[in-house]
XYZ file of C-alpha atoms in Angstrom:
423
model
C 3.687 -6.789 6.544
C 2.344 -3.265 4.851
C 3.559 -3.214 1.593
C 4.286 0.144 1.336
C 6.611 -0.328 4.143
C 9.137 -3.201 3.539
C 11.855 -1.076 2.464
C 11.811 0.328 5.569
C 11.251 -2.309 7.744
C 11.676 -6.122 7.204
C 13.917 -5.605 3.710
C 16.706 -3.548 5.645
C 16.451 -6.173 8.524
C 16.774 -8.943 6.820
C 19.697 -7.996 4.932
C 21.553 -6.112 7.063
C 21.464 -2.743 5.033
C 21.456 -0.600 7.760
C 25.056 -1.991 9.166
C 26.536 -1.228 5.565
C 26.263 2.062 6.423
C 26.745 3.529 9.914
C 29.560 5.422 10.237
C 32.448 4.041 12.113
C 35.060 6.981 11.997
C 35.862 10.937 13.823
C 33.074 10.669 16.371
C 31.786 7.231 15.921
C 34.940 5.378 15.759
C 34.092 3.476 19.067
C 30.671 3.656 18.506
C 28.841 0.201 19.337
C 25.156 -0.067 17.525
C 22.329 -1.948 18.562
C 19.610 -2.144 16.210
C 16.586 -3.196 17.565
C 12.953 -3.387 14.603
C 9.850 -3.784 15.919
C 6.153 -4.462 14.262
C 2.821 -3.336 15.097
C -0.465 -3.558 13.018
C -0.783 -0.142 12.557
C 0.625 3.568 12.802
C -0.722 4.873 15.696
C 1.082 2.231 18.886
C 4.051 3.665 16.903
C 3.772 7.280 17.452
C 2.986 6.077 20.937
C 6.344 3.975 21.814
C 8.284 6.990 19.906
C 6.977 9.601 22.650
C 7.756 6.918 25.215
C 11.241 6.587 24.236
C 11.263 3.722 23.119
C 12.090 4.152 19.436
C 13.814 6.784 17.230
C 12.406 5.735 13.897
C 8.605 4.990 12.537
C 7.613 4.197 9.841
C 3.874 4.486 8.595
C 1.375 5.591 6.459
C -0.112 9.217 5.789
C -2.977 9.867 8.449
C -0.682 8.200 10.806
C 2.280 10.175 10.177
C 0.086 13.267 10.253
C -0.960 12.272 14.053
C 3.191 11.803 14.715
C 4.008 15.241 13.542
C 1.040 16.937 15.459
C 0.869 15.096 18.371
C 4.874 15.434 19.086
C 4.493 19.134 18.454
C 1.621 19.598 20.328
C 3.735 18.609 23.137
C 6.184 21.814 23.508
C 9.166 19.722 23.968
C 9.800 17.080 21.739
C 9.015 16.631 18.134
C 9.721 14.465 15.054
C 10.813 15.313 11.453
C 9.183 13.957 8.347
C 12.604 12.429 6.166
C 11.414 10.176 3.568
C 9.083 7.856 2.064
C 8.931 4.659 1.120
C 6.538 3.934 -0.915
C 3.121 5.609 -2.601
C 0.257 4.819 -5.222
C -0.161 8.124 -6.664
C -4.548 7.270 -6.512
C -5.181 6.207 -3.195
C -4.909 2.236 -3.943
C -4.164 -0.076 -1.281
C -6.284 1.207 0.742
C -9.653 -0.711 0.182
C -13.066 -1.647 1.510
C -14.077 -5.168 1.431
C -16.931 -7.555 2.343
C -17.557 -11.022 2.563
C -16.860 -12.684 -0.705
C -20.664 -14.024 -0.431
C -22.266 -10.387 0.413
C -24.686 -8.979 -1.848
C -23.189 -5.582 -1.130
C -21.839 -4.115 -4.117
C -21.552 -0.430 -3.352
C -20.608 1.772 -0.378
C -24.159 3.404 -0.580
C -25.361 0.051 0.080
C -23.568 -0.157 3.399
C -26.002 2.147 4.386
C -27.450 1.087 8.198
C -24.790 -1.871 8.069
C -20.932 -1.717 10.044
C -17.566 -1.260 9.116
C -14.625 -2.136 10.450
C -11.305 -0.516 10.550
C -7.531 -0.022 12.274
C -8.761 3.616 14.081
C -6.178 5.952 13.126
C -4.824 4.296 10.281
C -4.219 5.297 6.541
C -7.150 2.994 5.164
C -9.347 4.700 8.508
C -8.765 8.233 6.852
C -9.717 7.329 3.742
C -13.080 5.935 5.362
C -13.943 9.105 6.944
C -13.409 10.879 3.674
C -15.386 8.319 1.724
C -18.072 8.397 3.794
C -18.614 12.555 3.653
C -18.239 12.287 -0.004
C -21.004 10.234 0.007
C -23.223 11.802 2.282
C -22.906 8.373 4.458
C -21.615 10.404 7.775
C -23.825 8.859 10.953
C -25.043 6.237 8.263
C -22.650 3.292 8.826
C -20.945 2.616 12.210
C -17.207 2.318 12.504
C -15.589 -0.093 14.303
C -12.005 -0.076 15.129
C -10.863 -3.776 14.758
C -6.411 -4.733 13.731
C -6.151 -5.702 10.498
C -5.682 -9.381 11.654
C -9.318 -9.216 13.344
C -11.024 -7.350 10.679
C -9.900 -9.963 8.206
C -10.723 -13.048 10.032
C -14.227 -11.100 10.627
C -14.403 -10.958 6.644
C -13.608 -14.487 6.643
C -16.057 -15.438 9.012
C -18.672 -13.395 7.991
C -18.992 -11.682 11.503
C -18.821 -7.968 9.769
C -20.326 -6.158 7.103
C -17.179 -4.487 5.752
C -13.750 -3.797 6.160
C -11.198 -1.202 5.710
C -7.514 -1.348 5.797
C -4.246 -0.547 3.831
C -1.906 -2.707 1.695
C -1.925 -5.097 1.022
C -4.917 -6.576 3.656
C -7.974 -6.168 0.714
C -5.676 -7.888 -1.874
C -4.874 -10.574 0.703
C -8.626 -11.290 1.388
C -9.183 -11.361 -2.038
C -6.309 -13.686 -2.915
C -7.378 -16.100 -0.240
C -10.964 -16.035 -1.735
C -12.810 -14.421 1.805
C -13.296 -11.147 0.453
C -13.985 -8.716 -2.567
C -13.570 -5.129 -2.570
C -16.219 -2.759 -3.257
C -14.451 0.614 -3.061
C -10.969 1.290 -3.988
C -9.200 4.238 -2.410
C -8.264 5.810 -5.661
C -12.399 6.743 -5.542
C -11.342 9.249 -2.842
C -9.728 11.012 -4.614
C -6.611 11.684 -2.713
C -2.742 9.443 -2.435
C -1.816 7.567 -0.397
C 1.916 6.904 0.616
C 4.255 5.467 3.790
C 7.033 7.457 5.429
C 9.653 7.422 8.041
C 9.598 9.844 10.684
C 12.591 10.589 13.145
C 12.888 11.820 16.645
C 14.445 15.259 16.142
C 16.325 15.213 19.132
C 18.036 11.573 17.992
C 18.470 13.155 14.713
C 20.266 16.372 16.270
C 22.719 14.560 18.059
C 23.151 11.304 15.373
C 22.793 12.945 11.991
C 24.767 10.772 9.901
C 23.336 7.471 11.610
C 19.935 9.060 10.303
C 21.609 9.400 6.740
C 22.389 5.597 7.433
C 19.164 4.554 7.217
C 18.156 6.134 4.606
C 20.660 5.183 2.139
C 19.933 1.647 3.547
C 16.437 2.592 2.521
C 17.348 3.725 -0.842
C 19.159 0.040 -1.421
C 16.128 -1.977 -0.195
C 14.173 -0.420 -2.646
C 16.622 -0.831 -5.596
C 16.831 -4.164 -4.674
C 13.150 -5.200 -4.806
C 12.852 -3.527 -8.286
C 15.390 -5.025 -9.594
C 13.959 -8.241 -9.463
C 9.994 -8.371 -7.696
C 9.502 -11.946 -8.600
C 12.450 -12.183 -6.155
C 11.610 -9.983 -3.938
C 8.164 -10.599 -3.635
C 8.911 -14.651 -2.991
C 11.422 -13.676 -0.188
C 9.477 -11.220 0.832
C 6.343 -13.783 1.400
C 8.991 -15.895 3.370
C 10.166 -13.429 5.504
C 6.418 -11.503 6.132
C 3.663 -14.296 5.672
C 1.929 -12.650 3.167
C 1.655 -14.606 0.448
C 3.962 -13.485 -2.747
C 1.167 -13.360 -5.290
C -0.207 -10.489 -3.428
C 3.088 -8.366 -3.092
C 3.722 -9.121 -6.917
C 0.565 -7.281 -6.977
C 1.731 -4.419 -5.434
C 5.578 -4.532 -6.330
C 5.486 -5.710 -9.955
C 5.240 -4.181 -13.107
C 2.441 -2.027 -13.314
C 1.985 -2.780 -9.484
C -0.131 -0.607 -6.861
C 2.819 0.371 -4.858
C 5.697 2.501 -6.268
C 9.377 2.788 -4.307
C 10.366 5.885 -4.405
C 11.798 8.308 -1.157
C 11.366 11.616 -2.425
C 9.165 13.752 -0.759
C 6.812 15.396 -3.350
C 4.965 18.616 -3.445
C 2.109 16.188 -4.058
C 2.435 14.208 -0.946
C 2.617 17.619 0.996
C -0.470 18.887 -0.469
C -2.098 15.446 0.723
C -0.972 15.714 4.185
C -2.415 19.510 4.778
C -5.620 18.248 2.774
C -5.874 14.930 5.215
C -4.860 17.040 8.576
C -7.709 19.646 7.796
C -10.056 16.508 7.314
C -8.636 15.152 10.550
C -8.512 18.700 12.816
C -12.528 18.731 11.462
C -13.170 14.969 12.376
C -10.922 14.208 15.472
C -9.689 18.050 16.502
C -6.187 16.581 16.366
C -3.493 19.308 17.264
C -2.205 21.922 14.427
C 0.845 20.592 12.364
C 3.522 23.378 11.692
C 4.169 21.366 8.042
C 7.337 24.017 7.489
C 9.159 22.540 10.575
C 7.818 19.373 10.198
C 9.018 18.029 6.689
C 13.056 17.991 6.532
C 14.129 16.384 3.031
C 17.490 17.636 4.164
C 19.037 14.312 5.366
C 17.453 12.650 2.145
C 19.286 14.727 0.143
C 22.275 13.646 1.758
C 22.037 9.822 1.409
C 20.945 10.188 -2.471
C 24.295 12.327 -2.818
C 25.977 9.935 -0.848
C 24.547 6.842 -2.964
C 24.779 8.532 -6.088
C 21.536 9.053 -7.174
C 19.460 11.969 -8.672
C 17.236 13.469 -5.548
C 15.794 15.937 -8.353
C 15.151 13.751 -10.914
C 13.340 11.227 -8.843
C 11.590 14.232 -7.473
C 10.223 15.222 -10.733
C 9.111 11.656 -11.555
C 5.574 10.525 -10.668
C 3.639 7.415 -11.588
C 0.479 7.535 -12.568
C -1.857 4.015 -13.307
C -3.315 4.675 -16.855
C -6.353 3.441 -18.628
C -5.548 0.953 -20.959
C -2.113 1.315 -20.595
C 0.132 0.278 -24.011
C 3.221 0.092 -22.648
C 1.936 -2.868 -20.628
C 0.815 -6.348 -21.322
C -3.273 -6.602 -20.356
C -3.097 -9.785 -18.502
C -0.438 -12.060 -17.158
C -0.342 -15.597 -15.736
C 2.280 -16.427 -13.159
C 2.742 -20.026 -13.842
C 4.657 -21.939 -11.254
C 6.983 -23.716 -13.829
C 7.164 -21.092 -16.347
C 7.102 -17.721 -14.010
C 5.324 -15.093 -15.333
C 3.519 -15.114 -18.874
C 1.955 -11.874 -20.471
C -0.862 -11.455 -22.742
C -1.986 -9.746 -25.550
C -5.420 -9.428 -24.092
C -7.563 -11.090 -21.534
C -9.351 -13.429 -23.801
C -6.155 -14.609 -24.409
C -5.108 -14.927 -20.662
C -8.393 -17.005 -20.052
C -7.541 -19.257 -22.609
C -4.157 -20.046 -21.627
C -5.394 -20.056 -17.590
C -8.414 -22.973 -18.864
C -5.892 -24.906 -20.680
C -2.940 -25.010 -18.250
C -5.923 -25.795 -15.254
C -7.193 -28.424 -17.849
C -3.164 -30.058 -17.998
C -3.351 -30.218 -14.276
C -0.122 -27.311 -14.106
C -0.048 -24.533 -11.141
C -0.740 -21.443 -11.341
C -0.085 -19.217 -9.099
C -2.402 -16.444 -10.069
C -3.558 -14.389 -12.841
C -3.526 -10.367 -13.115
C -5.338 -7.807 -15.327
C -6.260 -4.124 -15.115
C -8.931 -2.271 -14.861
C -9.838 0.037 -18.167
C -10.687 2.728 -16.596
C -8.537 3.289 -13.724
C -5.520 1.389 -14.951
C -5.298 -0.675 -11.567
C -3.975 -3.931 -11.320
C -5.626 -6.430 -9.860
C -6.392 -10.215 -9.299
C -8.298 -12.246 -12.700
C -10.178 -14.169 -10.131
C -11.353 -10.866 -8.231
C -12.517 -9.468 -11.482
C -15.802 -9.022 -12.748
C -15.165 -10.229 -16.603
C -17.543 -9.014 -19.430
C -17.096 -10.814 -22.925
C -18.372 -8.963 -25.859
C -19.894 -11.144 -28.663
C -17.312 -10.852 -30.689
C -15.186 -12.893 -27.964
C -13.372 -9.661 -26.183
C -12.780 -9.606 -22.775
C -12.814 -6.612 -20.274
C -11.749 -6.994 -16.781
C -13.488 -4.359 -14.397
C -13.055 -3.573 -10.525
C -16.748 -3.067 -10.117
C -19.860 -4.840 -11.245
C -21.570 -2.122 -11.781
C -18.976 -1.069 -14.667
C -19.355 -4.587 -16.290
C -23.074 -4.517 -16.329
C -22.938 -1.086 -18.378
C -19.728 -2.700 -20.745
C -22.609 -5.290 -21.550
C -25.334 -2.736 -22.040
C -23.895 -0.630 -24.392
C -22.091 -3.854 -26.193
C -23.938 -7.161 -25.414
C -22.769 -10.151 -23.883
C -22.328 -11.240 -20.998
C -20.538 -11.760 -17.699
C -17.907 -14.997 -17.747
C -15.718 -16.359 -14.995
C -11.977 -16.777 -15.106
C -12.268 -21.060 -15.227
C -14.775 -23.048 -17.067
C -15.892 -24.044 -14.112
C -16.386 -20.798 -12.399
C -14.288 -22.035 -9.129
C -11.725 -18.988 -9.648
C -13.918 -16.197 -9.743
C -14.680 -14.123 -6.424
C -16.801 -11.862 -9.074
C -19.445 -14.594 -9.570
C -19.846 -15.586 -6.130
């Protein structure tokens, strides 16, 4: 269900990728396979089941793949290898902090004295912990570790004061209208990305079964960019989560970007996020040379004829007022998705179509200053009086867009049912 992690997961399962490619010849030519996937809510049970046995491959997100590495080293025997990822948002978004869509918490300073949920050991926990020193919160706000399942229905039910998690869980609170996100982790500062990691000893003995799976994961994510209206509506099917969320994150100008390589970036991340973690938790030293093998990467891009350099070299970056995409877009449920030329446009064509009694599915604009995509409804919306509309992440960035131009705050209907903002 993580976002960031369908291409490695539920994508290649669903479509067989990973039987495209095992090799069936010299040594393997009476080979039998069994392929077995499993799910769990977060990283951490998967590190576990690996150092049982029980599986060869994980896949999760950064904090959690630093606790793999470290952990399997720390034991002397066994150990894993870092091999790919599969996907990233270059800021830190998808992971999120949300409260109840009828708190008057705006802030994370004003979660001062109040609780906050989150998977322990996850991604989204991480980025907690380093939110919290950056603000001088440490001690301030107690953490609670709660599944991403219980710390949404908690949001829903008003039983916590916040909540933490990864992709797409604050999007999916906000989409169903329970929650609203008051920090977004781009604000700390660091990426965040999902990778596989690999027994070592499978990968020893099986090396071109691991290039197997990565060249299935290479496909998977070819094959949700090359249509994520598709993907994101079989996706929904096959997951649960609803596909106006994962256009969120796999559409144009989306939170989450597919991509395997293994960056310089994303290993400056991980030694920045294990030194946070050795300080916070005293998790075990990570030898990061031994650790991160791109080798077998290398291999299946070769082998699928792609450029392992070029995608190496490319990053994307969410941009401010981005021209090279549309401001606002309407995903109509007869007409698919409609951009804009600017939000007060977008509103207009959302009031009329709710007026003519069509479906919508939802409505998406970004935020000027950090270029992130997000829900209209989950937006706060300042009009100017000239009749300009700005969509902003945080209130406190539309109440300063009104003092410095005038007007006022509107919500996405006339009616203000489809606005989390105003609530």
């Amino acid at each position: 269900m993580v976002t960031n992690t369908v291409a490695g997961g539920i994508v290649l399962e669903k479509l067989g990728l990973i039987e495209k490619y095992l090799p069936t010849e010299g040594d393997y030519a009476d080979a039998e396979y069994e392929i077995v996937f499993r799910d769990y809510d977060s990283g951490p049970p998967i590190t576990n089941q690996m150092m049982a046995g029980n599986l060869e491959f994980g896949v999760m997100g950064d904090y959690p793949l630093i606790v793999n590495g470290a952990s399997f080293q720390a034991t002397g025997r066994n150990e894993t290898r870092f091999i790919a990822v599969t996907g990233y948002n270059r800021q830190g978004t998808g992971n999120g902090i949300v409260v109840p869509v009828a708190s008057d918490v705006y802030s994370l300073e004003e979660l001062a004295g109040k609780r906050i949920s989150t998977p322990v050991g996850s991604a989204s926990w991480g980025m907690t912990l380093k939110a919290l020193r950056d603000a001088g919160l440490d001690g301030e706000i107690d953490i609670v570790d709660q599944s991403p399942p219980v710390g949404v229905a908690n949001i829903a039910g008003n039983r916590i004061d916040a909540h933490a998690d990864f992709g797409p869980w604050s999007e999916v609170m906000e989409f169903r209208g329970t929650g609203r996100k008051i920090f977004d982790g781009s604000e700390a500062g660091v990426p965040t990305f999902h990778g596989i990691v690999v027994r070592k000893d499978f990968a020893d003995r099986y090396p071109e079964v691991v290039d197997a799976v990565l060249q299935a994961t290479l496909e998977a994510q070819q094959w949700i960019e090359e249509d994520p209206i598709r993907a994101a509506t079989q996706l929904s099917e096959w997951t649960g989560v609803a596909k106006e969320v994962l256009y969120l994150y796999l559409g144009e100008g989306g939170i989450s970007t597919l991509d395997a390589t293994i960056k310089p970036e994303w290993v400056e991340a991980l030694k920045y996020d294990h030194a946070l973690l050795q300080d916070e938790r005293n998790i075990p030293d990570l030898d990061f040379e031994a650790w991160i093998d791109d080798s077998y990467l290398n291999r299946a891009y070769a082998a699928s004829g792609l450029d392992y350099a070029a995608d190496l070299e490319r990053m994307v970056i969410p941009i401010a007022s981005n021209p090279e995409l549309e401001p606002a877009q309407v995903w109509f449920a007869d007409n698919g998705i409609v951009g804009y030329d600017s939000v007060a446009e977008m509103i207009a064509a959302f009031r009329d179509a709710s007026a003519e009694g069509r479906e919508i599915y939802a409505t998406y604009v970004y935020d000027p200053l950090s270029g992130i995509k997000m829900f209209g409804k989950a937006a706060f919306l300042s009009e100017s009086p000239d009749g300009e509309v700005v969509a902003f992440m945080k209130r406190a960035d539309s109440e300063a867009f009104i003092a410095d131009n005038g007007g006022r705050m509107i919500a996405l209907s006339a009616s203000d049912e489809e606005a989390l903002a105003m609530k």
